[in-house]
Tab-separated table of C-alpha atoms and ligand atoms in Angstrom:
chain	number	residue	atom	x	y	z
A	1	MET	CA	-13.254	-87.806	36.372
A	2	ALA	CA	-14.722	-90.733	37.942
A	3	ASP	CA	-12.299	-93.507	39.107
A	4	ASN	CA	-13.806	-96.715	37.751
A	5	GLY	CA	-14.239	-98.462	40.795
A	6	GLY	CA	-10.848	-99.809	41.007
A	7	LYS	CA	-11.101	-101.036	37.477
A	8	LYS	CA	-7.588	-101.379	35.951
A	9	ALA	CA	-5.653	-102.424	32.755
A	10	GLN	CA	-2.724	-104.640	33.051
A	11	LEU	CA	0.384	-104.212	30.816
A	12	THR	CA	2.976	-106.885	30.775
A	13	ILE	CA	6.460	-106.142	29.437
A	14	ASP	CA	9.467	-108.483	29.744
A	15	GLY	CA	7.502	-110.730	32.151
A	16	LYS	CA	6.707	-107.707	34.468
A	17	THR	CA	2.997	-106.775	34.840
A	18	VAL	CA	2.010	-103.252	35.615
A	19	ASP	CA	-1.503	-102.361	36.972
A	20	LEU	CA	-2.686	-99.021	35.096
A	21	PRO	CA	-5.840	-97.357	36.696
A	22	VAL	CA	-8.873	-97.116	34.239
A	23	MET	CA	-10.922	-93.877	34.710
A	24	SER	CA	-14.576	-93.120	33.372
A	25	GLY	CA	-16.044	-89.926	32.195
A	26	THR	CA	-19.776	-89.104	31.876
A	27	LEU	CA	-19.811	-90.189	28.159
A	28	GLY	CA	-17.366	-91.789	25.770
A	29	PRO	CA	-14.464	-94.118	26.132
A	30	ASP	CA	-12.806	-94.955	29.384
A	31	VAL	CA	-9.386	-93.833	29.697
A	32	ILE	CA	-6.073	-95.623	30.839
A	33	ASP	CA	-3.965	-93.565	33.083
A	34	VAL	CA	-0.221	-94.249	31.911
A	35	GLY	CA	1.222	-91.641	34.308
A	36	LYS	CA	3.304	-94.314	36.112
A	37	LEU	CA	4.888	-95.768	32.999
A	38	THR	CA	7.709	-93.408	33.249
A	39	GLY	CA	8.717	-94.823	36.476
A	40	GLU	CA	8.725	-98.248	35.005
A	41	GLY	CA	11.106	-96.976	32.257
A	42	TYR	CA	8.710	-96.430	29.177
A	43	PHE	CA	6.931	-93.770	27.501
A	44	THR	CA	3.696	-94.147	25.448
A	45	TYR	CA	3.973	-93.501	21.696
A	46	ASP	CA	1.018	-91.825	19.838
A	47	PRO	CA	2.098	-89.391	17.040
A	48	GLY	CA	-0.837	-86.864	16.276
A	49	PHE	CA	-2.381	-88.003	19.716
A	50	VAL	CA	-4.884	-90.180	17.671
A	51	SER	CA	-5.477	-92.439	20.889
A	52	THR	CA	-4.485	-89.889	23.632
A	53	ALA	CA	-6.860	-87.939	25.906
A	54	SER	CA	-4.646	-84.906	26.761
A	55	CYS	CA	-7.037	-83.620	29.701
A	56	GLU	CA	-10.335	-83.967	31.361
A	57	SER	CA	-12.969	-81.604	30.123
A	58	ALA	CA	-16.582	-81.012	30.837
A	59	ILE	CA	-17.267	-78.455	27.740
A	60	THR	CA	-17.675	-80.354	24.536
A	61	TYR	CA	-18.286	-84.037	23.826
A	62	ILE	CA	-18.105	-85.559	20.369
A	63	ASP	CA	-19.179	-89.239	19.334
A	64	GLY	CA	-17.286	-89.410	15.911
A	65	GLY	CA	-19.140	-92.753	14.966
A	66	ALA	CA	-22.583	-91.421	15.783
A	67	GLY	CA	-21.973	-87.858	14.492
A	68	VAL	CA	-22.880	-86.369	18.015
A	69	LEU	CA	-21.677	-82.773	19.016
A	70	LEU	CA	-22.630	-81.772	22.446
A	71	HIS	CA	-21.959	-78.290	23.971
A	72	ARG	CA	-22.226	-78.664	27.803
A	73	GLY	CA	-24.622	-81.551	26.974
A	74	TYR	CA	-26.860	-79.537	24.493
A	75	PRO	CA	-26.610	-81.159	20.814
A	76	ILE	CA	-25.386	-78.752	18.255
A	77	ASP	CA	-28.402	-79.105	15.859
A	78	GLN	CA	-30.686	-77.940	18.804
A	79	LEU	CA	-28.368	-74.987	19.718
A	80	ALA	CA	-28.363	-74.030	15.884
A	81	GLU	CA	-32.155	-74.155	15.606
A	82	HIS	CA	-33.009	-72.445	18.953
A	83	SER	CA	-29.941	-70.624	20.431
A	84	ASN	CA	-27.639	-67.975	19.097
A	85	TYR	CA	-24.010	-67.434	19.139
A	86	LEU	CA	-23.812	-65.163	22.111
A	87	GLU	CA	-26.041	-67.512	24.081
A	88	LEU	CA	-23.538	-70.393	23.240
A	89	CYS	CA	-20.668	-68.247	24.279
A	90	TYR	CA	-22.380	-67.860	27.631
A	91	LEU	CA	-22.991	-71.571	27.770
A	92	LEU	CA	-19.419	-72.587	26.944
A	93	LEU	CA	-17.842	-70.202	29.511
A	94	ASN	CA	-20.393	-70.779	32.428
A	95	GLY	CA	-21.529	-74.264	31.901
A	96	GLU	CA	-25.520	-73.660	32.012
A	97	LEU	CA	-27.835	-71.692	29.758
A	98	PRO	CA	-28.332	-67.996	30.985
A	99	SER	CA	-31.615	-66.799	32.427
A	100	GLN	CA	-33.395	-64.021	30.455
A	101	ASP	CA	-31.587	-61.415	32.737
A	102	GLU	CA	-28.211	-63.194	32.644
A	103	TYR	CA	-28.215	-63.337	28.883
A	104	ALA	CA	-29.193	-59.422	28.601
A	105	VAL	CA	-26.369	-58.629	31.020
A	106	PHE	CA	-24.097	-60.720	29.172
A	107	ALA	CA	-25.023	-59.418	25.628
A	108	ASP	CA	-24.501	-55.678	26.924
A	109	THR	CA	-21.270	-56.518	28.672
A	110	ILE	CA	-19.970	-57.978	25.315
A	111	LYS	CA	-21.263	-54.947	23.566
A	112	ARG	CA	-19.254	-52.470	25.720
A	113	HIS	CA	-16.145	-54.291	25.049
A	114	THR	CA	-16.290	-54.202	21.115
A	115	MET	CA	-14.167	-51.302	20.585
A	116	VAL	CA	-10.451	-51.694	20.456
A	117	HIS	CA	-7.749	-49.234	21.656
A	118	GLU	CA	-7.043	-46.598	19.186
A	119	GLN	CA	-3.333	-47.386	19.387
A	120	LEU	CA	-3.853	-50.655	17.922
A	121	VAL	CA	-4.779	-48.994	14.327
A	122	HIS	CA	-1.126	-47.839	14.279
A	123	LEU	CA	-0.176	-51.599	14.546
A	124	PHE	CA	-2.185	-52.365	11.419
A	125	ARG	CA	-0.375	-49.615	9.569
A	126	GLY	CA	2.793	-51.771	10.028
A	127	PHE	CA	1.562	-54.628	7.697
A	128	ARG	CA	1.618	-54.340	3.954
A	129	ARG	CA	-1.864	-53.984	2.376
A	130	ASP	CA	-1.665	-57.328	0.810
A	131	ALA	CA	-0.854	-59.180	4.113
A	132	HIS	CA	-2.978	-62.378	4.648
A	133	PRO	CA	-5.566	-61.276	7.358
A	134	MET	CA	-4.667	-64.313	9.288
A	135	ALA	CA	-1.082	-62.881	9.599
A	136	ILE	CA	-2.627	-59.574	10.811
A	137	MET	CA	-4.901	-61.412	13.424
A	138	CYS	CA	-1.949	-63.522	14.862
A	139	GLY	CA	-0.150	-60.239	15.470
A	140	VAL	CA	-2.883	-57.897	16.766
A	141	THR	CA	-4.555	-60.545	19.041
A	142	GLY	CA	-1.211	-61.187	20.719
A	143	ALA	CA	-0.704	-57.459	20.952
A	144	LEU	CA	-3.732	-57.080	22.946
A	145	SER	CA	-1.894	-58.198	25.990
A	146	ALA	CA	-0.125	-54.898	25.814
A	147	PHE	CA	-3.044	-52.830	26.464
A	148	TYR	CA	-4.558	-54.667	29.562
A	149	HIS	CA	-1.969	-54.711	32.208
A	150	ASP	CA	-4.870	-54.174	34.806
A	151	SER	CA	-6.212	-57.601	34.079
A	152	MET	CA	-3.503	-60.101	33.436
A	153	ASP	CA	-3.445	-62.049	36.635
A	154	ILE	CA	-4.536	-65.548	35.403
A	155	ALA	CA	-5.053	-66.632	39.044
A	156	ASP	CA	-7.860	-63.943	39.477
A	157	GLU	CA	-11.115	-65.468	38.295
A	158	THR	CA	-12.557	-61.904	37.686
A	159	GLN	CA	-9.484	-60.827	35.611
A	160	ARG	CA	-10.040	-64.110	33.542
A	161	ARG	CA	-13.686	-63.264	33.060
A	162	ILE	CA	-13.008	-59.698	31.787
A	163	THR	CA	-10.471	-61.072	29.472
A	164	ALA	CA	-12.912	-63.622	28.125
A	165	HIS	CA	-15.482	-60.942	27.481
A	166	ARG	CA	-12.930	-58.572	25.996
A	167	LEU	CA	-11.735	-61.313	23.443
A	168	ILE	CA	-15.225	-62.421	22.367
A	169	ALA	CA	-16.229	-58.816	21.937
A	170	LYS	CA	-13.123	-57.705	20.081
A	171	MET	CA	-12.328	-60.519	17.557
A	172	PRO	CA	-15.103	-59.369	15.170
A	173	THR	CA	-13.768	-55.774	15.496
A	174	LEU	CA	-10.288	-56.947	14.599
A	175	ALA	CA	-11.516	-59.375	11.919
A	176	ALA	CA	-13.326	-56.686	10.305
A	177	MET	CA	-10.421	-54.342	10.587
A	178	SER	CA	-8.101	-56.768	8.849
A	179	TYR	CA	-10.542	-56.863	5.878
A	180	LYS	CA	-10.927	-53.054	5.608
A	181	TYR	CA	-7.200	-52.644	5.915
A	182	ALA	CA	-6.605	-54.911	2.821
A	183	LEU	CA	-9.184	-52.804	0.927
A	184	GLY	CA	-7.830	-49.455	1.889
A	185	GLN	CA	-11.371	-48.510	3.409
A	186	PRO	CA	-11.577	-46.705	6.746
A	187	PHE	CA	-12.007	-49.069	9.827
A	188	MET	CA	-15.968	-48.808	10.933
A	189	TYR	CA	-16.541	-48.564	14.673
A	190	PRO	CA	-18.782	-51.182	16.281
A	191	ARG	CA	-22.454	-50.083	16.895
A	192	ASN	CA	-24.108	-50.930	19.980
A	193	ASP	CA	-27.666	-50.819	18.708
A	194	LEU	CA	-26.679	-54.106	16.416
A	195	ASP	CA	-26.460	-57.558	17.636
A	196	TYR	CA	-23.185	-59.512	17.364
A	197	ALA	CA	-23.481	-60.811	13.681
A	198	GLU	CA	-25.094	-57.580	12.616
A	199	ASN	CA	-22.443	-55.577	14.067
A	200	PHE	CA	-19.899	-57.870	12.340
A	201	LEU	CA	-21.434	-57.281	8.732
A	202	HIS	CA	-21.754	-53.617	9.429
A	203	MET	CA	-18.116	-53.359	10.430
A	204	MET	CA	-17.112	-55.653	7.327
A	205	PHE	CA	-19.303	-53.900	4.647
A	206	GLY	CA	-20.584	-50.513	6.067
A	207	THR	CA	-18.732	-47.238	5.136
A	208	PRO	CA	-18.817	-43.812	6.711
A	209	CYS	CA	-20.542	-42.482	3.269
A	210	GLU	CA	-23.918	-44.040	3.958
A	211	ASP	CA	-26.191	-46.258	6.096
A	212	TYR	CA	-25.516	-50.039	5.728
A	213	GLU	CA	-28.590	-52.135	5.846
A	214	VAL	CA	-27.959	-55.566	7.356
A	215	ASN	CA	-29.881	-58.268	5.597
A	216	PRO	CA	-31.584	-60.280	8.283
A	217	VAL	CA	-31.138	-63.628	6.407
A	218	ILE	CA	-27.404	-63.016	6.002
A	219	ALA	CA	-27.079	-61.928	9.655
A	220	LYS	CA	-28.667	-65.023	10.713
A	221	ALA	CA	-26.370	-67.198	8.798
A	222	MET	CA	-23.391	-65.294	9.891
A	223	ASP	CA	-24.632	-65.815	13.472
A	224	ARG	CA	-24.993	-69.686	12.772
A	225	ILE	CA	-21.580	-69.770	11.235
A	226	PHE	CA	-20.108	-68.342	14.170
A	227	LEU	CA	-22.231	-70.869	16.336
A	228	LEU	CA	-21.220	-73.838	14.215
A	229	HIS	CA	-17.412	-73.003	14.868
A	230	ALA	CA	-17.503	-72.108	18.481
A	231	ASP	CA	-15.823	-74.993	20.037
A	232	HIS	CA	-15.011	-78.609	19.049
A	233	GLU	CA	-13.258	-80.415	21.975
A	234	GLN	CA	-9.365	-80.976	21.914
A	235	ASN	CA	-8.844	-79.981	18.281
A	236	ALA	CA	-5.415	-79.008	17.064
A	237	SER	CA	-5.873	-75.139	17.725
A	238	THR	CA	-7.640	-75.670	21.156
A	239	SER	CA	-4.803	-78.200	22.240
A	240	THR	CA	-2.397	-75.373	21.032
A	241	VAL	CA	-4.187	-72.890	23.296
A	242	ARG	CA	-4.041	-75.303	26.157
A	243	LEU	CA	-0.295	-76.115	25.856
A	244	ALA	CA	0.491	-72.424	25.504
A	245	GLY	CA	-1.717	-71.716	28.726
A	246	SER	CA	0.024	-74.465	30.687
A	247	THR	CA	3.125	-72.411	30.939
A	248	GLY	CA	1.304	-69.440	32.347
A	249	ALA	CA	1.356	-67.435	29.383
A	250	ASN	CA	-1.237	-64.556	29.193
A	251	PRO	CA	-4.518	-65.541	27.603
A	252	TYR	CA	-4.227	-63.069	24.534
A	253	ALA	CA	-0.686	-64.840	23.761
A	254	CYS	CA	-2.513	-68.170	24.045
A	255	ILE	CA	-5.437	-67.050	21.672
A	256	ALA	CA	-2.792	-65.799	19.155
A	257	ALA	CA	-1.046	-69.230	19.312
A	258	GLY	CA	-4.574	-70.937	18.636
A	259	ILE	CA	-5.031	-68.545	15.628
A	260	ALA	CA	-1.509	-69.603	14.330
A	261	ALA	CA	-2.450	-73.237	14.563
A	262	LEU	CA	-5.873	-72.872	13.081
A	263	TRP	CA	-4.461	-71.195	9.994
A	264	GLY	CA	-3.094	-74.583	8.572
A	265	PRO	CA	-5.122	-75.970	5.657
A	266	ALA	CA	-5.556	-79.304	7.210
A	267	HIS	CA	-7.428	-77.459	10.178
A	268	GLY	CA	-9.081	-74.146	10.009
A	269	GLY	CA	-7.561	-73.125	6.593
A	270	ALA	CA	-9.583	-75.832	5.028
A	271	ASN	CA	-12.591	-73.350	4.233
A	272	GLU	CA	-10.355	-71.240	2.271
A	273	ALA	CA	-8.761	-74.414	0.730
A	274	VAL	CA	-12.332	-75.746	-0.461
A	275	LEU	CA	-12.953	-72.681	-2.597
A	276	ASN	CA	-9.357	-72.706	-3.854
A	277	MET	CA	-9.845	-76.367	-4.723
A	278	LEU	CA	-13.214	-75.596	-6.545
A	279	ASP	CA	-11.554	-72.861	-8.369
A	280	GLU	CA	-8.756	-75.204	-9.414
A	281	ILE	CA	-11.212	-77.852	-10.587
A	282	GLY	CA	-12.946	-75.188	-12.425
A	283	ASP	CA	-15.830	-77.129	-14.028
A	284	GLU	CA	-17.999	-80.071	-13.192
A	285	LYS	CA	-16.428	-82.044	-16.152
A	286	ASN	CA	-13.179	-82.041	-14.280
A	287	ILE	CA	-14.529	-83.576	-10.919
A	288	ASP	CA	-13.870	-87.148	-11.977
A	289	LYS	CA	-10.065	-86.229	-12.630
A	290	TYR	CA	-9.680	-84.861	-9.322
A	291	VAL	CA	-11.624	-87.503	-7.496
A	292	LYS	CA	-8.956	-89.870	-9.094
A	293	LYS	CA	-6.213	-87.517	-7.928
A	294	ALA	CA	-7.489	-87.564	-4.491
A	295	LYS	CA	-7.542	-91.257	-4.250
A	296	ASP	CA	-4.047	-91.590	-5.545
A	297	LYS	CA	-1.680	-92.119	-2.607
A	298	ASP	CA	1.188	-90.587	-4.663
A	299	ASP	CA	-0.688	-87.499	-5.328
A	300	PRO	CA	-0.793	-84.904	-2.546
A	301	PHE	CA	-3.984	-83.596	-3.676
A	302	ARG	CA	-6.870	-84.160	-1.232
A	303	ILE	CA	-10.505	-83.189	-1.324
A	304	MET	CA	-10.461	-80.242	1.061
A	305	GLY	CA	-13.602	-79.946	3.362
A	306	PHE	CA	-13.581	-83.959	3.518
A	307	GLY	CA	-12.542	-86.142	6.198
A	308	HIS	CA	-12.152	-85.592	9.991
A	309	ARG	CA	-9.783	-87.192	12.675
A	310	VAL	CA	-13.066	-87.736	14.802
A	311	TYR	CA	-16.187	-87.947	12.590
A	312	LYS	CA	-16.188	-91.175	10.758
A	313	ASN	CA	-19.722	-90.352	9.992
A	314	TYR	CA	-21.365	-87.102	8.873
A	315	ASP	CA	-20.149	-83.967	10.712
A	316	PRO	CA	-23.364	-82.825	12.335
A	317	ARG	CA	-22.206	-79.221	11.686
A	318	ALA	CA	-22.032	-79.842	7.918
A	319	LYS	CA	-25.665	-80.888	7.851
A	320	VAL	CA	-26.561	-77.564	9.438
A	321	MET	CA	-24.100	-75.611	7.258
A	322	GLN	CA	-25.669	-77.149	4.109
A	323	GLU	CA	-29.127	-76.049	5.145
A	324	THR	CA	-27.733	-72.510	5.841
A	325	CYS	CA	-25.997	-72.550	2.563
A	326	ARG	CA	-29.229	-73.307	0.703
A	327	GLU	CA	-31.097	-70.468	2.592
A	328	VAL	CA	-28.464	-67.813	1.886
A	329	LEU	CA	-28.244	-68.689	-1.860
A	330	GLU	CA	-32.004	-68.590	-2.040
A	331	GLU	CA	-32.017	-65.143	-0.560
A	332	LEU	CA	-29.311	-63.989	-2.762
A	333	GLY	CA	-31.030	-65.429	-5.835
A	334	THR	CA	-27.846	-67.526	-6.521
A	335	GLU	CA	-29.008	-71.011	-5.525
A	336	ASP	CA	-28.077	-72.439	-8.818
A	337	SER	CA	-24.472	-70.927	-8.499
A	338	PRO	CA	-21.855	-73.024	-10.418
A	339	VAL	CA	-19.773	-73.245	-7.361
A	340	LEU	CA	-22.604	-74.711	-5.286
A	341	ARG	CA	-23.454	-77.152	-8.211
A	342	MET	CA	-19.864	-78.352	-8.359
A	343	ALA	CA	-19.646	-78.695	-4.653
A	344	GLN	CA	-22.821	-80.697	-4.609
A	345	ARG	CA	-21.846	-83.053	-7.521
A	346	LEU	CA	-18.327	-83.506	-5.954
A	347	GLU	CA	-20.119	-84.359	-2.596
A	348	LYS	CA	-22.416	-86.794	-4.113
A	349	ILE	CA	-19.587	-88.592	-6.050
A	350	ALA	CA	-17.459	-88.848	-2.887
A	351	LEU	CA	-20.067	-90.215	-0.851
A	352	GLU	CA	-20.772	-92.958	-3.400
A	353	ASP	CA	-17.151	-93.676	-4.227
A	354	GLU	CA	-15.877	-96.834	-2.294
A	355	TYR	CA	-12.528	-95.131	-1.514
A	356	PHE	CA	-14.388	-92.161	0.538
A	357	VAL	CA	-16.873	-94.724	1.989
A	358	GLU	CA	-14.233	-97.157	3.000
A	359	LYS	CA	-12.153	-94.522	4.551
A	360	LYS	CA	-15.183	-93.029	6.148
A	361	LEU	CA	-14.582	-89.521	4.640
A	362	TYR	CA	-17.601	-87.216	4.720
A	363	PRO	CA	-17.996	-83.596	4.240
A	364	ASN	CA	-16.844	-81.593	7.424
A	365	VAL	CA	-17.740	-78.185	8.744
A	366	ASP	CA	-15.555	-76.506	6.239
A	367	PHE	CA	-17.057	-78.005	2.997
A	368	TYR	CA	-19.993	-75.624	2.921
A	369	SER	CA	-19.061	-72.801	4.980
A	370	GLY	CA	-16.771	-71.354	2.230
A	371	ILE	CA	-19.535	-71.306	-0.097
A	372	ILE	CA	-21.771	-69.274	2.047
A	373	LEU	CA	-18.956	-66.932	2.913
A	374	LYS	CA	-18.175	-66.391	-0.790
A	375	ALA	CA	-21.840	-65.684	-1.688
A	376	ILE	CA	-22.086	-63.168	1.158
A	377	GLY	CA	-19.241	-61.290	-0.296
A	378	ILE	CA	-16.537	-62.364	1.910
A	379	PRO	CA	-13.029	-62.987	0.218
A	380	THR	CA	-11.488	-66.609	0.563
A	381	GLU	CA	-8.516	-65.204	2.587
A	382	MET	CA	-10.946	-63.975	5.340
A	383	PHE	CA	-12.637	-67.567	5.740
A	384	THR	CA	-10.271	-68.607	8.303
A	385	VAL	CA	-10.424	-65.348	10.046
A	386	ILE	CA	-14.230	-65.977	10.400
A	387	PHE	CA	-13.463	-69.437	11.852
A	388	ALA	CA	-10.913	-67.835	14.479
A	389	THR	CA	-13.689	-65.309	15.315
A	390	GLY	CA	-16.151	-68.043	15.835
A	391	ARG	CA	-13.933	-70.379	17.796
A	392	THR	CA	-12.554	-67.707	20.378
A	393	PRO	CA	-15.287	-68.647	23.129
A	394	GLY	CA	-14.309	-72.292	22.715
A	395	TRP	CA	-10.604	-71.415	23.070
A	396	ILE	CA	-11.084	-69.141	26.057
A	397	ALA	CA	-13.493	-71.755	27.803
A	398	HIS	CA	-10.895	-74.417	27.579
A	399	TRP	CA	-7.979	-72.054	28.644
A	400	ASN	CA	-10.237	-70.856	31.643
A	401	GLU	CA	-11.229	-74.532	32.484
A	402	MET	CA	-7.508	-75.645	32.638
A	403	ILE	CA	-6.252	-72.432	34.626
A	404	SER	CA	-9.082	-72.594	37.067
A	405	GLY	CA	-8.437	-76.023	37.948
A	406	SER	CA	-5.150	-78.127	38.701
A	407	TYR	CA	-2.721	-78.415	35.699
A	408	LYS	CA	0.800	-79.210	34.989
A	409	ILE	CA	2.826	-77.624	32.159
A	410	GLY	CA	2.503	-79.743	28.999
A	411	ARG	CA	5.636	-81.282	28.126
A	412	PRO	CA	5.508	-84.557	26.043
A	413	ARG	CA	8.457	-86.912	25.517
A	414	GLN	CA	9.812	-88.583	22.520
A	415	LEU	CA	11.054	-91.776	20.751
A	416	TYR	CA	14.706	-90.681	20.144
A	417	THR	CA	16.162	-92.183	16.913
A	418	GLY	CA	19.244	-89.803	16.718
A	419	PRO	CA	22.959	-90.862	17.014
A	420	GLN	CA	24.431	-92.401	20.082
A	421	GLN	CA	26.646	-90.203	22.229
A	422	ARG	CA	29.991	-89.605	20.303
A	423	ASP	CA	32.939	-87.101	20.862
A	424	TYR	CA	33.334	-83.659	19.128
A	425	VAL	CA	35.718	-83.866	16.062
A	426	PRO	CA	37.841	-80.676	15.314
A	427	PHE	CA	38.098	-79.390	11.679
A	428	GLY	CA	41.279	-81.053	10.917
A	429	LYS	CA	40.105	-84.592	11.689
A	430	ARG	CA	36.647	-84.519	10.018
B	1	SDX	C1	-11.365	-79.013	10.877
B	1	SDX	O1	-10.176	-81.852	14.877
B	1	SDX	C2	-11.150	-80.920	14.709
B	1	SDX	O2	-12.185	-80.877	15.405
B	1	SDX	C3	-11.002	-79.949	13.421
B	1	SDX	C4	-12.322	-79.118	13.272
B	1	SDX	C5	-12.738	-78.182	14.235
B	1	SDX	O3	-13.639	-77.812	14.435
B	1	SDX	O4	-11.680	-77.743	15.011
B	1	SDX	O5	-13.402	-80.085	13.066
B	1	SDX	C6	-12.139	-78.212	11.961
B	1	SDX	O6	-9.931	-78.927	10.893
B	1	SDX	C7	-11.999	-79.887	10.001
B	1	SDX	C8	-11.094	-80.662	9.007
B	1	SDX	C9	-10.657	-79.530	7.980
B	1	SDX	N1	-9.615	-80.069	6.984
B	1	SDX	C10	-9.742	-80.625	5.717
B	1	SDX	O7	-10.911	-80.622	5.213
B	1	SDX	C11	-8.634	-80.991	5.151
B	1	SDX	C12	-8.826	-82.306	4.178
B	1	SDX	N2	-8.985	-83.429	5.480
B	1	SDX	C13	-7.783	-84.076	5.585
B	1	SDX	O8	-6.667	-83.630	5.568
B	1	SDX	C14	-7.950	-85.236	6.725
B	1	SDX	O9	-9.244	-85.661	6.633
B	1	SDX	C15	-7.796	-84.476	8.148
B	1	SDX	C16	-6.731	-83.804	8.411
B	1	SDX	C17	-9.202	-83.618	8.435
B	1	SDX	C18	-7.860	-85.669	9.115
B	1	SDX	O10	-6.678	-86.397	9.091
B	1	SDX	P1	-6.360	-87.528	9.910
B	1	SDX	O11	-7.559	-87.983	10.975
B	1	SDX	O12	-5.102	-87.843	10.316
B	1	SDX	O13	-6.785	-88.931	8.890
B	1	SDX	P2	-5.670	-89.088	7.807
B	1	SDX	O14	-5.174	-87.848	7.149
B	1	SDX	O15	-4.698	-90.268	8.309
B	1	SDX	O16	-6.645	-89.806	6.545
B	1	SDX	C19	-7.101	-91.228	6.786
B	1	SDX	C20	-6.983	-91.661	5.387
B	1	SDX	C21	-5.627	-91.542	4.663
B	1	SDX	O17	-5.477	-92.601	3.762
B	1	SDX	P3	-4.574	-93.902	4.207
B	1	SDX	O18	-3.242	-93.186	4.589
B	1	SDX	O19	-5.212	-94.526	5.500
B	1	SDX	O20	-4.448	-94.681	3.012
B	1	SDX	O21	-8.019	-90.993	4.461
B	1	SDX	C22	-7.330	-90.328	3.525
B	1	SDX	C23	-5.830	-90.107	3.826
B	1	SDX	O22	-4.949	-90.210	2.699
B	1	SDX	N3	-7.985	-88.999	3.356
B	1	SDX	C24	-8.250	-88.411	2.289
B	1	SDX	C25	-8.797	-87.042	2.705
B	1	SDX	N4	-8.871	-86.920	4.178
B	1	SDX	C26	-8.221	-88.258	4.642
B	1	SDX	N5	-8.129	-88.610	1.008
B	1	SDX	C27	-8.650	-87.721	0.132
B	1	SDX	N6	-9.183	-86.359	0.418
B	1	SDX	C28	-9.325	-86.247	1.832
B	1	SDX	N7	-9.948	-84.851	2.142
């Protein structure tokens, strides 16, 4: 972070003025370092961290007003058009695009970590068949730490790199296993002759009874869905991974914490919630009624897949996702699907309605992803598992950026509004 050449903010409280240093990054707003306020007897107060920069990071930059998303400086739309998910994983982890040889070595390394320990299969058996796959993912991802005692020294850069490779490689395998377990079908082993997205689709939809032909259009869409979810600055789940990591917890436990945070419908659970919402609306003729409910402050109903803490303009990922949605539905011959028609009508109404315009609510990455996944044949309860799989390189890149630098344990304070100190009252006197 660059010190802003001595630029400072001044805070005057009860007649006393405190100088606070102002720091500048490469892009985006300057930040005011409020670290010394505790010594002046004050905390800052910012529920939901709307105006708080929790850390310094060089991985991803978002300009919510301009609808810009950069990964290590590269715009998401260029990465979606010219790159692929594994190359983006390399970029997020290493900071630069790989050479042809570096990419080949990275892709081969990831392939050779895609299998999971056979003992993990027994862990799956402990779940009911109707367990939500996110419950399984929380459990089995955290359990991975029980299998790699040889590489748990977070101070060792080589062990951190091996862990990053293992997590990126194994998440699709675990995700597919959570799906197969629900179906009662046998787990499919990964295949080293397939690329990342092809391998995932093979493990999801293949069976030992016959060869599974991967549809290249679907595989490309799957790769793009992973790519669009790979990282997104200090979102709730990434901040959870950083907070867990700041205690020195092992990376598998930190990623499991990130998966748990992502599960919420206000965050990564939104893609599943979008499809559930469209099912609830049921028919285009009901859309106006539901838009009215979404605008009613006393009604908890919200249009899932709409709105964003940072994007007060179109989510650049949503544009790419919408194009991918059209490609997939065309390939599958379902471009006039009622669900897509309803989503497009809902989007049109919402984008013209003054409530949504005034509150700057636009479709986010989750609005179209669920429609694509449903068209591919992935059940709604698996949508957030796909999101978690895609987000893993982002989580691990942020974890590594923090652990490889200087960091303190995250420990926010509070505004206490409870009772004043009082003495204990025995039963007979209450
Ligand atoms: C993701 O942070 C990230 O980067 C997340 C993510 C990532 O890649 O990691 O981008 C992924 O989580 C995308 C968001 C997915 N969530 C949803 O689609 C759920 C629906 N959206 C909302 O819950 C909401 O928009 C949030 C949670 C996404 C953002 O919440 P904020 O920033 O705290 O904003 P807010 O809830 O205060 O909303 C501002 C206003 C409110 O009205 P007022 O209180 O000001 O009168 O807009 C209203 C809200 O009531 N509003 C909506 C709405 N979203 C916000 N009204 C109707 N429908 C909606 N979807």
